[in-house]
Coordinates of C-alpha atoms in Angstrom, one line a residue:
X1 CA 0.0 0.0 0.0
X2 CA 1.3 3.5 -0.8
X3 CA 2.4 5.5 2.2
X4 CA -0.5 7.6 3.5
X5 CA -0.1 10.3 6.1
X6 CA -2.6 12.0 8.4
X7 CA -1.3 15.6 8.6
X8 CA -4.6 17.4 8.6
X9 CA -8.3 16.4 8.7
X10 CA -8.8 16.9 5.0
X11 CA -6.2 14.2 4.2
X12 CA -8.9 11.5 4.5
X13 CA -12.2 10.9 2.6
X14 CA -15.6 10.4 4.2
X15 CA -15.3 6.7 3.3
X16 CA -12.0 6.4 5.2
X17 CA -13.4 8.2 8.2
X18 CA -16.5 6.0 8.2
X19 CA -14.2 3.0 8.2
X20 CA -12.2 4.4 11.1
X21 CA -15.3 5.2 13.1
X22 CA -16.6 1.6 12.7
X23 CA -13.2 0.2 13.5
X24 CA -13.0 2.4 16.6
X25 CA -16.3 0.9 17.8
X26 CA -14.9 -2.6 17.5
X27 CA -11.5 -1.7 19.1
X28 CA -13.2 0.2 22.0
X29 CA -15.6 -2.7 22.7
X30 CA -12.7 -5.2 22.8
X31 CA -10.8 -2.8 25.2
X32 CA -13.8 -2.7 27.5
X33 CA -14.2 -6.5 27.4
X34 CA -10.5 -7.1 28.1
X35 CA -10.2 -8.9 24.7
X36 CA -6.7 -8.8 23.2
X37 CA -6.4 -7.0 19.9
X38 CA -2.8 -7.3 18.7
X39 CA -3.0 -6.3 15.1
X40 CA 0.3 -4.4 15.3
X41 CA 2.4 -7.1 16.9
X42 CA 6.1 -6.3 16.6
X43 CA 5.5 -3.0 14.9
X44 CA 7.0 0.2 16.3
X45 CA 5.7 3.7 16.7
X46 CA 8.1 6.6 17.2
X47 CA 6.6 9.7 19.0
X48 CA 8.4 13.0 18.4
X49 CA 7.5 15.7 20.9
X50 CA 8.4 19.4 20.7
X51 CA 5.4 20.5 22.7
X52 CA 4.2 19.4 26.1
X53 CA 1.6 16.7 26.3
X54 CA -0.6 14.6 28.5
X55 CA -3.4 13.1 26.4
X56 CA -1.5 12.8 23.2
X57 CA 1.5 10.9 24.7
X58 CA -0.6 8.7 26.9
X59 CA -3.2 7.8 24.2
X60 CA -0.6 7.0 21.5
X61 CA 1.8 5.2 23.8
X62 CA -0.8 3.1 25.6
X63 CA -2.6 2.5 22.3
X64 CA 0.4 1.2 20.5
X65 CA 1.2 -1.2 23.4
X66 CA -2.4 -2.4 23.5
X67 CA -2.2 -3.2 19.7
X68 CA 0.8 -5.4 20.5
X69 CA 3.5 -3.0 19.3
X70 CA 6.1 -0.8 20.9
X71 CA 6.1 3.0 21.3
X72 CA 9.3 5.0 21.6
X73 CA 9.3 8.6 23.0
X74 CA 11.6 11.2 21.6
X75 CA 11.7 14.7 22.9
X76 CA 13.5 17.2 20.7
X77 CA 15.3 18.6 23.7
X78 CA 16.9 15.2 24.2
X79 CA 17.6 14.3 20.6
X80 CA 19.7 15.6 17.7
X81 CA 16.7 17.5 16.4
X82 CA 17.1 19.8 19.3
X83 CA 20.7 20.4 18.3
X84 CA 19.9 21.5 14.8
X85 CA 19.7 18.3 12.8
X86 CA 17.7 19.0 9.7
X87 CA 14.1 17.8 9.7
X88 CA 14.6 16.1 6.4
X89 CA 17.7 14.1 7.7
X90 CA 15.8 13.1 10.9
X91 CA 12.9 11.9 8.8
X92 CA 15.2 9.7 6.7
X93 CA 16.8 8.1 9.8
X94 CA 13.8 7.7 12.1
X95 CA 11.6 6.3 9.4
X96 CA 14.1 3.5 8.6
X97 CA 13.9 2.2 12.2
X98 CA 10.1 2.1 12.8
X99 CA 6.7 1.5 11.1
X100 CA 4.9 4.7 11.9
X101 CA 5.7 8.2 13.4
X102 CA 3.6 10.7 15.3
X103 CA 4.8 14.2 15.7
X104 CA 3.7 17.0 18.0
X105 CA 5.3 20.3 17.0
X106 CA 4.8 23.9 16.3
X107 CA 4.6 24.9 12.6
X108 CA 2.7 22.7 10.1
X109 CA 5.6 23.2 7.7
X110 CA 7.8 21.1 10.0
X111 CA 5.5 18.1 9.8
X112 CA 4.9 18.5 6.1
X113 CA 8.7 18.5 5.5
X114 CA 9.2 15.5 7.7
X115 CA 6.4 13.5 6.0
X116 CA 7.9 14.3 2.5
X117 CA 11.1 12.6 3.5
X118 CA 9.6 9.7 5.6
X119 CA 9.5 6.1 4.4
X120 CA 6.5 5.4 6.8
X121 CA 3.2 7.0 7.6
X122 CA 3.3 10.2 9.7
X123 CA 0.5 11.4 12.0
X124 CA 0.0 15.0 13.2
X125 CA -0.3 14.9 17.0
X126 CA -0.7 18.6 17.0
X127 CA 0.7 21.7 15.2
X128 CA -0.1 25.4 15.5
X129 CA -2.4 25.1 12.5
X130 CA -4.2 21.7 12.9
X131 CA -5.2 19.1 15.6
X132 CA -6.9 16.4 13.5
X133 CA -6.6 13.5 16.0
X134 CA -8.5 15.5 18.6
X135 CA -11.3 16.4 16.2
X136 CA -11.5 12.8 15.0
X137 CA -12.0 11.8 18.7
X138 CA -14.6 14.6 19.1
X139 CA -16.6 13.5 16.0
X140 CA -16.6 9.9 17.2
X141 CA -17.7 11.0 20.6
X142 CA -20.7 12.9 19.2
X143 CA -21.7 10.0 17.0
X144 CA -21.3 7.6 20.0
X145 CA -23.7 9.8 22.0
X146 CA -26.1 11.2 19.4
X147 CA -25.7 9.4 16.1
X148 CA -24.8 10.9 12.8
X149 CA -23.2 14.4 12.9
X150 CA -24.2 15.1 9.3
X151 CA -26.5 18.1 9.1
X152 CA -25.9 19.1 12.7
X153 CA -24.6 22.4 14.1
X154 CA -21.4 22.8 16.0
X155 CA -20.8 26.1 17.9
X156 CA -17.2 27.1 18.3
X157 CA -16.7 29.9 20.9
X158 CA -13.2 31.3 21.5
X159 CA -9.9 31.5 19.7
X160 CA -9.4 30.8 16.0
X161 CA -6.8 28.1 16.7
X162 CA -5.7 24.7 15.4
X163 CA -8.9 23.0 16.9
X164 CA -11.2 25.3 14.9
X165 CA -9.3 24.8 11.6
X166 CA -9.6 21.0 12.0
X167 CA -13.3 21.4 12.9
X168 CA -13.9 23.5 9.7
X169 CA -12.2 20.7 7.6
X170 CA -14.3 18.1 9.4
X171 CA -17.5 20.0 8.6
X172 CA -16.7 19.8 4.9
X173 CA -16.0 16.0 5.1
X174 CA -19.0 15.0 7.3
X175 CA -21.5 17.6 6.1
X176 CA -22.3 19.6 9.2
X177 CA -22.1 23.3 10.0
X178 CA -19.9 25.3 12.3
X179 CA -21.1 28.5 14.0
X180 CA -17.9 30.5 14.8
X181 CA -17.5 33.3 17.3
X182 CA -14.1 34.8 18.0
X183 CA -13.2 38.2 19.5
X184 CA -11.9 40.9 17.2
X185 CA -8.2 40.5 16.2
X186 CA -8.5 36.7 16.8
X187 CA -10.6 35.9 13.8
X188 CA -10.2 33.1 11.3
X189 CA -7.1 33.2 9.1
X190 CA -8.5 32.8 5.5
X191 CA -5.3 31.2 4.4
X192 CA -6.0 28.2 6.6
X193 CA -9.5 27.6 5.3
X194 CA -10.4 26.2 2.0
X195 CA -12.0 28.8 -0.3
X196 CA -14.8 26.4 -1.2
X197 CA -15.8 25.8 2.5
X198 CA -19.3 27.0 2.9
X199 CA -19.9 25.0 6.1
X200 CA -19.5 27.8 8.6
X201 CA -21.0 31.1 9.7
X202 CA -19.2 33.8 11.7
X203 CA -21.1 35.5 14.6
X204 CA -20.0 38.6 16.5
X205 CA -22.0 37.5 19.5
X206 CA -20.9 34.2 21.1
X207 CA -24.3 33.6 22.5
X208 CA -25.8 33.9 19.0
X209 CA -23.4 31.3 17.8
X210 CA -24.7 28.8 20.4
X211 CA -28.3 29.3 19.4
X212 CA -29.8 26.0 18.3
X213 CA -26.4 24.2 18.3
X214 CA -26.2 20.5 18.8
X215 CA -22.7 20.7 20.1
X216 CA -20.9 23.6 21.9
X217 CA -17.1 23.4 22.1
X218 CA -14.2 25.6 23.0
X219 CA -10.5 25.6 24.0
X220 CA -8.1 27.5 26.2
X221 CA -7.8 31.2 25.3
X222 CA -4.0 31.0 25.2
X223 CA -2.5 28.0 23.3
X224 CA 1.0 26.8 23.7
X225 CA 3.4 29.2 22.1
X226 CA 1.3 32.3 22.8
X227 CA 2.0 32.6 26.5
X228 CA 3.4 36.1 26.1
X229 CA -0.1 37.2 24.9
X230 CA -1.9 35.8 27.9
X231 CA -2.8 39.1 29.6
X232 CA -4.1 40.6 26.4
X233 CA -6.1 37.5 25.5
X234 CA -7.7 37.3 28.9
X235 CA -9.0 40.9 28.4
X236 CA -10.1 40.3 24.8
X237 CA -11.9 37.0 25.4
X238 CA -13.7 38.1 28.6
X239 CA -17.2 37.7 27.0
X240 CA -16.5 34.4 25.4
X241 CA -16.8 32.1 28.4
X242 CA -19.1 29.2 27.7
X243 CA -21.5 29.4 30.6
X244 CA -24.9 28.2 31.5
X245 CA -26.6 31.1 29.7
X246 CA -24.9 30.3 26.4
X247 CA -25.7 26.6 26.8
X248 CA -29.4 27.5 27.3
X249 CA -29.3 29.0 23.8
X250 CA -28.2 25.7 22.4
X251 CA -30.4 22.7 21.6
X252 CA -31.8 21.2 24.8
X253 CA -30.0 18.0 24.0
X254 CA -26.7 19.7 23.1
X255 CA -23.4 18.3 24.2
X256 CA -20.4 20.3 25.5
X257 CA -16.8 19.4 24.6
X258 CA -13.4 20.7 25.4
X259 CA -10.1 19.2 24.3
X260 CA -8.5 19.9 27.7
X261 CA -6.7 21.0 29.8
X262 CA -9.5 23.5 30.8
X263 CA -9.4 26.6 32.9
X264 CA -12.7 26.8 34.8
X265 CA -13.8 30.4 35.0
X266 CA -12.0 31.4 31.9
X267 CA -13.1 29.8 28.6
X268 CA -15.7 27.6 30.4
X269 CA -17.8 27.8 33.5
X270 CA -17.5 24.9 36.1
X271 CA -21.3 24.5 35.8
X272 CA -20.9 23.6 32.2
X273 CA -17.8 21.4 32.1
X274 CA -18.8 19.5 35.2
X275 CA -22.5 19.6 34.2
X276 CA -24.8 16.9 32.7
X277 CA -24.3 18.0 29.1
X278 CA -20.5 17.7 29.3
X279 CA -18.8 14.7 27.6
X280 CA -15.2 15.8 28.1
X281 CA -14.1 12.7 29.8
X282 CA -15.5 10.4 27.1
X283 CA -14.0 12.7 24.6
X284 CA -10.5 12.4 26.3
X285 CA -10.8 8.6 26.5
X286 CA -11.8 8.3 22.9
X287 CA -8.4 9.7 21.8
X288 CA -7.1 6.3 22.7
X289 CA -9.6 4.3 20.7
X290 CA -9.7 6.4 17.5
X291 CA -5.9 6.6 17.4
X292 CA -5.6 2.9 17.7
X293 CA -7.9 2.6 14.7
X294 CA -5.8 5.2 12.9
X295 CA -2.5 3.5 13.7
X296 CA -3.9 0.2 12.5
X297 CA -5.3 1.7 9.3
X298 CA -2.1 3.6 8.3
X299 CA 0.1 0.6 8.8
X300 CA -2.1 -2.2 7.6
X301 CA -4.8 -0.6 5.5
X302 CA -8.5 -1.6 5.7
X303 CA -9.1 -4.9 7.5
X304 CA -12.1 -7.2 7.1

């Protein structure tokens, strides 16, 4: 099978995602029933981290072990990448010693260059521009709780960050709509959105974006790499907290999601994230299951 990478959400077709969702259901059921599922026996995943992580490292590392393989952690501070080794050279070497690679880094250009010179599949574990694995877990979580996401409305309240750009790509693939509300000066970057994407609407008022939504989601106001802007962001985003009043504007059956870590009292009120509409813990756990399906697919292709 030709090498296939997962660098942004739009890299896969709807058919591929539907396969992954069904495969995730099978893998999760086996996990819950303590049934061994060792489809990647003797295969090796290398995880390259340039950004801090909890859920990404845990889910990929545990997932690869549960599939019967091995996972190797590389931090750029402790490897030659941190001493100036070219990304292209690192890709050539690392990809000759493993079966699949996951990278969590800053610029999307870094992972694009790495994949171009890799002999094995590369997965985007997070970049400044995209977070496809998280949104795949989010979409699966919605389907698990409410059924098909096609035709539904997702409300995004907060920063125009990597999560939003992956949500916008997912909307095109799955056929749902995203209501977007960001403060001034933190709007969508048009260069990161496909010109033919008509699956979103921008709202100046975050409460209006939540009106009738089937899912309300947000993220921290200051992502990794933007810490120097924290004070300015706290001021600019003051009205964008997802609180009980905004959730009341959503559909009565609406879910709330957050990719975590969360700051209660900033981007989300405790009453929401800890409330009955929140599925953040299922969402976090599902990173494990969807990524196991993703690892399996990229290494082995579709299985019967």
